[in-house]
mmCIF file of C-alpha atoms in Angstrom:
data_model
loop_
_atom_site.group_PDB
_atom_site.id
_atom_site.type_symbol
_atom_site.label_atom_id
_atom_site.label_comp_id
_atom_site.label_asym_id
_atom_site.label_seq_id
_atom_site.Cartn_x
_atom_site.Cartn_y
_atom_site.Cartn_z
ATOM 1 C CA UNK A 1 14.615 -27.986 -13.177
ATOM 2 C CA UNK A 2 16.378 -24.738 -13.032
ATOM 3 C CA UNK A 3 18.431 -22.160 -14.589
ATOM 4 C CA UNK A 4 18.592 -19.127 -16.059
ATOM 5 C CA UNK A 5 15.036 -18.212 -17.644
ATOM 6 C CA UNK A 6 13.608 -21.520 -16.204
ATOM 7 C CA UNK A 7 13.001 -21.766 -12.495
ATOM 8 C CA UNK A 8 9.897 -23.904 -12.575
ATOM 9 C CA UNK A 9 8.041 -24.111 -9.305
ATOM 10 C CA UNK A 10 11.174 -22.025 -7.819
ATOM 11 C CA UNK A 11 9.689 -18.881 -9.596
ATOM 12 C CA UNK A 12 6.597 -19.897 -8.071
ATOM 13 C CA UNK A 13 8.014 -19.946 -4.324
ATOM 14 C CA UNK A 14 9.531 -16.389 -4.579
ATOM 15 C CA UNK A 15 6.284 -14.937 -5.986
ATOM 16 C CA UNK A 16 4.161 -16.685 -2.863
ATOM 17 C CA UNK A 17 7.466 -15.488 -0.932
ATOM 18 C CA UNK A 18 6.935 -12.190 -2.288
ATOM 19 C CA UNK A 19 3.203 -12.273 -1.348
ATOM 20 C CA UNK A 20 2.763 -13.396 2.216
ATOM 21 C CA UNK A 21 6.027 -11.353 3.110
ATOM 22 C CA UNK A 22 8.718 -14.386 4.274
ATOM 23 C CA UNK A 23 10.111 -17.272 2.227
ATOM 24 C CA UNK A 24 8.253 -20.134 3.575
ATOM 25 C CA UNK A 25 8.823 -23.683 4.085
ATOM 26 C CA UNK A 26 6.141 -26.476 5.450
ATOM 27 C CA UNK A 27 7.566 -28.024 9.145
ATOM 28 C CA UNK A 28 10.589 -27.691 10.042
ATOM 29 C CA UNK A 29 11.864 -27.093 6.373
ATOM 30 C CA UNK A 30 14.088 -30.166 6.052
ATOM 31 C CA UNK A 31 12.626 -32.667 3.704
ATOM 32 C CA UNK A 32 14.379 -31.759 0.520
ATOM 33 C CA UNK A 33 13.718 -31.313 -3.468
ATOM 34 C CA UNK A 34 15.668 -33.260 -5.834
ATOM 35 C CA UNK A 35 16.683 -30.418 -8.829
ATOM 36 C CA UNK A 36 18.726 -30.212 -12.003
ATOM 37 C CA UNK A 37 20.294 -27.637 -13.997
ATOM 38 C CA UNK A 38 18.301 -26.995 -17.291
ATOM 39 C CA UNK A 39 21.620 -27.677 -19.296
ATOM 40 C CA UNK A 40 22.219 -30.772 -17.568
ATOM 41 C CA UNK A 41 18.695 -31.973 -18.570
ATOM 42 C CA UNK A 42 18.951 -31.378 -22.113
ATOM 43 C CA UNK A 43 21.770 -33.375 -22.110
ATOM 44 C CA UNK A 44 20.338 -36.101 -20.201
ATOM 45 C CA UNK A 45 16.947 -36.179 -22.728
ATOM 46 C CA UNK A 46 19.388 -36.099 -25.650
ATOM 47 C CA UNK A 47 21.587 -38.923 -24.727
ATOM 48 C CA UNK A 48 18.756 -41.085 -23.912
ATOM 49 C CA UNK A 49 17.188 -40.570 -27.557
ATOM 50 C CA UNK A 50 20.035 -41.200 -28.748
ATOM 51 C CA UNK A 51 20.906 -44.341 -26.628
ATOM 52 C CA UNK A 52 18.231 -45.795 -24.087
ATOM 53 C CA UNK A 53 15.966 -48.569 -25.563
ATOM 54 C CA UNK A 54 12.500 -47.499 -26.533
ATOM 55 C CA UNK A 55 9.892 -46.926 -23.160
ATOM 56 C CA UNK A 56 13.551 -46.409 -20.591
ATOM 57 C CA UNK A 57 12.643 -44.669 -17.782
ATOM 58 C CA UNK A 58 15.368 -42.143 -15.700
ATOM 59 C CA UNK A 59 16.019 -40.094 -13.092
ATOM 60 C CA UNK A 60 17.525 -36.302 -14.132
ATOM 61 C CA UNK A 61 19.288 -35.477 -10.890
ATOM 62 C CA UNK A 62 21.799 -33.471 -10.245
ATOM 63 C CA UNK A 63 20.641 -32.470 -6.588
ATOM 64 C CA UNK A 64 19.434 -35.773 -4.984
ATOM 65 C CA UNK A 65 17.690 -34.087 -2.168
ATOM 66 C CA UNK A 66 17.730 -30.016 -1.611
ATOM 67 C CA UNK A 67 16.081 -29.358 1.825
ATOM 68 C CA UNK A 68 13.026 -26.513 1.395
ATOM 69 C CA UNK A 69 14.270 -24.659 4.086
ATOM 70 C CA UNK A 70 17.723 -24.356 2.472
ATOM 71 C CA UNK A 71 15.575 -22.858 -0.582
ATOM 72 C CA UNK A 72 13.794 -20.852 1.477
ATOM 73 C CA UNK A 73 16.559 -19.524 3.090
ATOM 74 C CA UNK A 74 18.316 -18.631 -0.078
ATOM 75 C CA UNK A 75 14.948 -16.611 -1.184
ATOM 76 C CA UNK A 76 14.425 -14.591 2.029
ATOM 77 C CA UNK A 77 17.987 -13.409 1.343
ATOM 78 C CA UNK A 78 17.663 -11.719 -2.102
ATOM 79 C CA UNK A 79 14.145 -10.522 -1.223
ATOM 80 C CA UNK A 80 15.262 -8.990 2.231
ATOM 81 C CA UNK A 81 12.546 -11.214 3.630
ATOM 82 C CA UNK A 82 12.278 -13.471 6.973
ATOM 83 C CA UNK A 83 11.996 -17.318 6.768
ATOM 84 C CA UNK A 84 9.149 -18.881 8.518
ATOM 85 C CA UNK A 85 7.319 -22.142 8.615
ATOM 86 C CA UNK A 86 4.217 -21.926 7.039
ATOM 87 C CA UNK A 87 0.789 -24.206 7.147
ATOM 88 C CA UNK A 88 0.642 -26.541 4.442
ATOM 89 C CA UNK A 89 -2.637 -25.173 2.872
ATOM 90 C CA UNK A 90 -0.652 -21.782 2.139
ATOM 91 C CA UNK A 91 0.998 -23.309 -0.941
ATOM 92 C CA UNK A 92 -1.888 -23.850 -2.593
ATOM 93 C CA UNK A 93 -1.318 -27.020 -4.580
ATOM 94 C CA UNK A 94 2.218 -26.845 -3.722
ATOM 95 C CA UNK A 95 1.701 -27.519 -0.109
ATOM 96 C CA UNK A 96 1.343 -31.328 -0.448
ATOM 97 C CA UNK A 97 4.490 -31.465 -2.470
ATOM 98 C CA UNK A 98 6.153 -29.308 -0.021
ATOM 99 C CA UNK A 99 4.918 -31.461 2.718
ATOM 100 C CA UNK A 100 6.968 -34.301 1.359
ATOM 101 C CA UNK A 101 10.572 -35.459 2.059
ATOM 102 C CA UNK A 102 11.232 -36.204 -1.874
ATOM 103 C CA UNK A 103 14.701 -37.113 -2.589
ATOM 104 C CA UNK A 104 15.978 -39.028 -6.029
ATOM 105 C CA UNK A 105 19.054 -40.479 -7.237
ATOM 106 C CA UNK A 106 19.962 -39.861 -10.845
ATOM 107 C CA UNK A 107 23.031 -43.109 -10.213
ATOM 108 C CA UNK A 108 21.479 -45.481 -12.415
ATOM 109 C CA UNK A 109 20.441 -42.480 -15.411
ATOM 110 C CA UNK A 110 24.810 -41.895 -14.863
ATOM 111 C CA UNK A 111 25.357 -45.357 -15.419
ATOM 112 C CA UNK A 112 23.242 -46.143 -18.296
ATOM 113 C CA UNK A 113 23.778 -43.503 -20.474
ATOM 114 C CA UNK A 114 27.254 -42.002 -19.482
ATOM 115 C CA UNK A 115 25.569 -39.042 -18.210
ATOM 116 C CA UNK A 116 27.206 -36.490 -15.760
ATOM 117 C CA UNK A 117 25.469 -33.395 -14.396
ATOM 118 C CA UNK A 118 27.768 -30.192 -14.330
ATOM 119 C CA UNK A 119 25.631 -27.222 -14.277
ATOM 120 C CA UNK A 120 25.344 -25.938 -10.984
ATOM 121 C CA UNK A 121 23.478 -26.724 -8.053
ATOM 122 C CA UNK A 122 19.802 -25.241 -7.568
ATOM 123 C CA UNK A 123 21.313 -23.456 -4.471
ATOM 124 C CA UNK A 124 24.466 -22.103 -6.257
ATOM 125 C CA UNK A 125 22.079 -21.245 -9.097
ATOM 126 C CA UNK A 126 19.762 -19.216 -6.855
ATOM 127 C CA UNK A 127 22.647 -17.559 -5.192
ATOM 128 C CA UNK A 128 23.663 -15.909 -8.814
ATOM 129 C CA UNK A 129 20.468 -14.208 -8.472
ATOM 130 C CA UNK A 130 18.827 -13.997 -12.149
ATOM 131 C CA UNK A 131 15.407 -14.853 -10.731
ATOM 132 C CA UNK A 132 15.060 -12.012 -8.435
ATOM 133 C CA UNK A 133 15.280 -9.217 -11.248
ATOM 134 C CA UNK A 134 11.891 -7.927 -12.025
ATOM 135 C CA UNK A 135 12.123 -9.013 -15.852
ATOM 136 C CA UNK A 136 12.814 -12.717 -14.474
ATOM 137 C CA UNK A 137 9.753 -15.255 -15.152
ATOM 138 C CA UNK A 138 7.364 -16.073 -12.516
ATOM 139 C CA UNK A 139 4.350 -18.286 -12.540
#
């Protein structure tokens, strides 16, 4: 999830960015992150209180599959910082995650409850910089 004030493990990339001097990625940086907008989100939680049947199960996706590198690449450019490849084991717990080609499919969560993500993408988000200002949150 992402957005303004709520980066998640994103906030957690540029400080480990921020530390080790690039914005890293595990491989070759293409197995991808699915991501959604915080607004979107909301949305999607309040529609299916108000309309999925009780123990419903879905997917908030707005991104189905965002590849790390992309991320990555996005970070190194507001920090001024390379992009490299980086072992696995220096994301701490993130490094299996990161390790991971992850993509999702919100489809069937649009189907069933009528639900359309329109915030934007975690790329575009990135891009608008918020995160990168000293005062943003970081885990």
């Amino acid at each position: 999830m992402h957005g303004e004030g709520d980066l998640g493990i994103v906030s957690w990339l540029i400080a480990h960015a921020r530390e080790k001097g690039s914005a890293g990625y595990v491989g070759d940086g293409s197995n991808r992150w699915p991501a959604v907008h915080v607004a979107d989100a909301g949305r999607m939680f309040r529609l299916a209180v108000e309309q999925a049947p009780a123990g419903s199960m879905f997917d908030g996706v707005g991104d189905e599959g965002v590849p790390i590198r992309d991320i990555a690449e996005v970070i190194g450019r507001h920090l001024g910082l390379p992009t490299a490849s980086h072992p696995a084991e220096d994301f701490g717990f993130l490094g299996g995650i990161l390790s991971v080609d992850q993509p999702a499919s919100g489809a069937l969560t649009c189907e069933l409850l009528g639900w359309r993500p329109v915030g934007p993408g975690l790329l575009e988000d990135l891009d608008k910089g918020h995160c990168f200002t000293p005062d943003s949150r970081s885990n």
